[in-house]
Amino acid sequence: MSAIATRRRTLPGFGLTMGLTLSWLSIIILIPLAGLFLRTLELSPEQFWAILSSRRTLNALRVSFGLAFAAACVNLVMGSIIVWALVRYRFPGRRLFDAIVDVPFALPTAVAGVALTSLFAEKGWLGAPLAALGIKVAFTPLGIFIAMIFIGIPFVVRTVQPVLQDLDPEIEEAAGSLGASRWQTIIRVILPSLGPALLTGLALAFARAVGEYGSVIFIAGNLPNVSEIAPLLIVIRLSEFRYADATAIAVVMLIVSFVIIFAVNRLQRWAQDRIPVH
Amino acid sequence: MTMQIADSVSLSTPDAKARLHAVAARENLRTEPKAVRIAIISVAVLFLTVFVVLPLVVVFARAFSKGIMAYLAALSEPEALAAIRLTLLVAAISVGLNLVFGLVAAWAIAKFEFRGKTFLITLIDLPFSVSPVISGLVFVLLFGAQGYFGGWLRDHNIQILFAVPGIALATTFVTFPFVARALIPLMQEQGTQEEEAAISLGASGLQTFFRVTLPNIKWGVLYGVLLCNARAMGEFGAVSVVSGHIRGETNTMPLLVEILYNEYQFVAAFAIASLLAMLALITLIAKTILERQLDEGHDARDH
Amino acid sequence: MTIEVRNLVKKFGSFAALDGVDLKVDNGELLALLGPSGSGKTTLLRIIAGLDWPDSGEVSFNGEDALARGARERHVGFVFQHYALFRHMTVFENVAFGLRVQPRAVRKDEAAIRARVKELLDLVQLDWLADRYPSQLSGGQRQRIALARALAIEPRILLLDEPFGALDAKVRKELRKWLRSLHHEINVTSIFVTHDQEEALEVANRVVVMDKGRIEQIGSPDDVYDNPATAFVHGFIGESIVLPVEVTGGAVRLGERQLNLTAGATASGASRLFVRRHDMLVGPPGSGAFDGAVQHVRNFGPVQRAEVSLFGGETIEIDAPRDKELRQGDRIGLVPRRYRIFAG
């Protein structure tokens, strides 16, 4: 009877592996993150608010969030076009282009940073022709924008691609046979089915761009109030031993990230409920 | 597979033409006018070329801009060699730790039912959504001079920050989810029947894991290790915060790229960068091959 | 090996998979657990194997407490519904697995293991497949390999979960006969789960009919077919005509019409009359318990199936021998040769 009372499990090792998982998770992730929040609690609300409302902090947050959102929107549009081309059309080099979409995932951010800077600098391959047109990219906010687009591409493509691939061809045929034009079919049938995936991709690209550091700082110019991103400001405050400032900015960014994960989780659950598994 | 065979057989039959016709009509309903198609393909290809291909090409172009001798010379600098050694060491530590953790966590999560499973997976995913700089910052707050454990560490003469342990810790934080996330869905999909069969045939827990579970997930393990390793070797932000940039001691390859670049040693900076770019390309190729292996395993199960 | 199960209860949330089950299995029996899906039969099998644990109740093998041991120590051969063959091992290694994982002290040497596997593959007549992988086998072959693997550990009990469920009809019929003769040969106490009544009645010595976590009836195949103990068993096994009747003091009424049938010990009140289709005998109008008109006739091999609308309003289907042709529009009388009335 006692064997039953302890609710035995068929496969062994649950207690051991679960215990190890929770311990290791706590040591590496939870305790360090908790430390960050504890540090913030040491600040009075006035101090916290003073740090956040300083001009330089506000501007850094504005640059990071604003440009990350703009870049995520560009990624949404360009990512959709790329997915459509990769999934629906056959063209020479398609498999190669499909594979290189992952380069921004795999390329170390510092490498991406120096490469983009070199490319868009005034004498660079792309920077020179753009400079001739009077457009300066490197060392301006436009440079940050470019780097954030680079880093976000795979997020949109890799979330939307499988959904478009699995879309039942019969629903398009049904729409066509009911008299819908191709454009109507895309707008009314295909896009709504991709909706949750598109939003998820947008959110992931945004979250990544907000926190991005390596690929941005080389091309950014890092001029306070103009082209200084929030992660860089954290690093600067740390090097000045102004830990409170660094912590406060970090906590704000962390909370935004958590809200985004929560939203993405919700979004995916909603998508699963809405679209039955076939 | 059977579909393709059926198709090729049907081509030789009298009604093959009618079928081809039907296929063409079906395609028409699901595609756009040729001009639109060409425009979309062009935009996609142009965008990927500018944003992905050119940055890769420029790395190698600039690395070799002064010839192969200058490239090799840059790579054989003691500073470069020290950075390569440190990067390999840190990657080995964090991949090793995350491999063990990934296997343990995937066993607990995929093979048993318990409350709060989704929440636990979300916690494991956390590092994916934390800015690299913050991933470094949290360890400065714990182990720095003003940190929670700073005084104690100083009294006991233990160096974590600005040394290998700090770099390894920050890298482990950043790469924490990779192996577990590669294994959990795979092991969930495989279910517990083979393990139950092994246990009912008298196998112990470890025998079951090593003889039945591990062979079934070996490609997934490799996949997770591959991605974990790529990120570990390439991590910049988190490592930058905890390293202290001590030349020849705490500079990993990405950090050295930054330093050389800021000192206008472009050939040397891009030479190191080209090694990291090569790592990325090899990782992508290996990943593509592994994904094919995993798909085959998937098909075999569906069969 | 005898198995005894006492008052077994197992709940998944608020759903009672097993709701107080008692069962005794004799040595050398081939027992079928028969029931619809969700009746608890697979849960019962898994608890006996040690793959699941009950909330309360007892399981004993030869009188000793089985719940004190895990699946690993029970020496039970379990054949999974989808076989659960190890897909990265050859057929040979699959069968050898249980021998190779034994503690070193009792493990056989390599030559003995090879001989034993060869013997088992011969027993299931698949020795020529030893070097193949499970994905290269047909369903029926996988089934037999799964059985050989389970037998390798010389199990005290053999448990099979829907052993033929994933196979097509023809292979299923062949394997049924084969399983029965194999059981005769090895004579190990065996229990198999099925939702297919034909399978249970053809293969087993004894059938346990389950529904909603309870045992409805235990008996020989003839017994459960000819003397169903409950309305559920009558409806589940064989095809039955069911008519809503009213019982008052032993007399039976269908609508307004008094039937010349006896309700026996059935309590008064709303009841149901069960008759097998082929137990409805056809006679001239007015000669039997029911009168009706033939609506439609189809031939099924040796019988003709007629749709008859009774004058009370109900429509039933009967199976009659082909010797006397029925035609659409015929007025007939019907007498149930054998029938049961259940209250409720």
mmCIF file of C-alpha atoms in Angstrom, chain C residues 8 13 41 43-44 80 119 131 139 143 145 166 176 191 196 244 252 254 288 317-318 343:
data_model
loop_
_atom_site.group_PDB
_atom_site.id
_atom_site.type_symbol
_atom_site.label_atom_id
_atom_site.label_comp_id
_atom_site.label_asym_id
_atom_site.label_seq_id
_atom_site.Cartn_x
_atom_site.Cartn_y
_atom_site.Cartn_z
ATOM 1 C CA LEU C 8 -8.529 -1.813 -8.213
ATOM 2 C CA GLY C 13 -8.320 13.613 -12.768
ATOM 3 C CA LYS C 41 -8.991 -2.414 -20.211
ATOM 4 C CA THR C 43 -5.175 0.691 -17.877
ATOM 5 C CA LEU C 44 -5.812 -2.649 -16.139
ATOM 6 C CA PHE C 80 2.738 -2.856 -26.942
ATOM 7 C CA GLU C 119 15.230 -20.216 -31.069
ATOM 8 C CA ASP C 131 19.473 -8.456 -39.651
ATOM 9 C CA GLY C 139 3.036 -4.721 -39.532
ATOM 10 C CA GLN C 143 3.976 -7.786 -34.211
ATOM 11 C CA ILE C 145 9.068 -9.675 -33.370
ATOM 12 C CA ALA C 166 -2.831 -1.872 -36.077
ATOM 13 C CA ARG C 176 -5.237 -14.826 -34.380
ATOM 14 C CA ILE C 191 -3.971 -11.597 -21.122
ATOM 15 C CA ASP C 196 -12.908 -6.490 -31.316
ATOM 16 C CA PRO C 244 -38.234 -0.393 -25.290
ATOM 17 C CA VAL C 252 -44.378 -7.498 -21.165
ATOM 18 C CA LEU C 254 -44.564 -2.910 -26.315
ATOM 19 C CA GLY C 288 -45.884 -14.586 -33.006
ATOM 20 C CA GLU C 317 -33.582 -5.538 -38.822
ATOM 21 C CA ILE C 318 -33.718 -9.328 -38.717
ATOM 22 C CA ALA C 343 -34.594 -3.242 -16.445
#
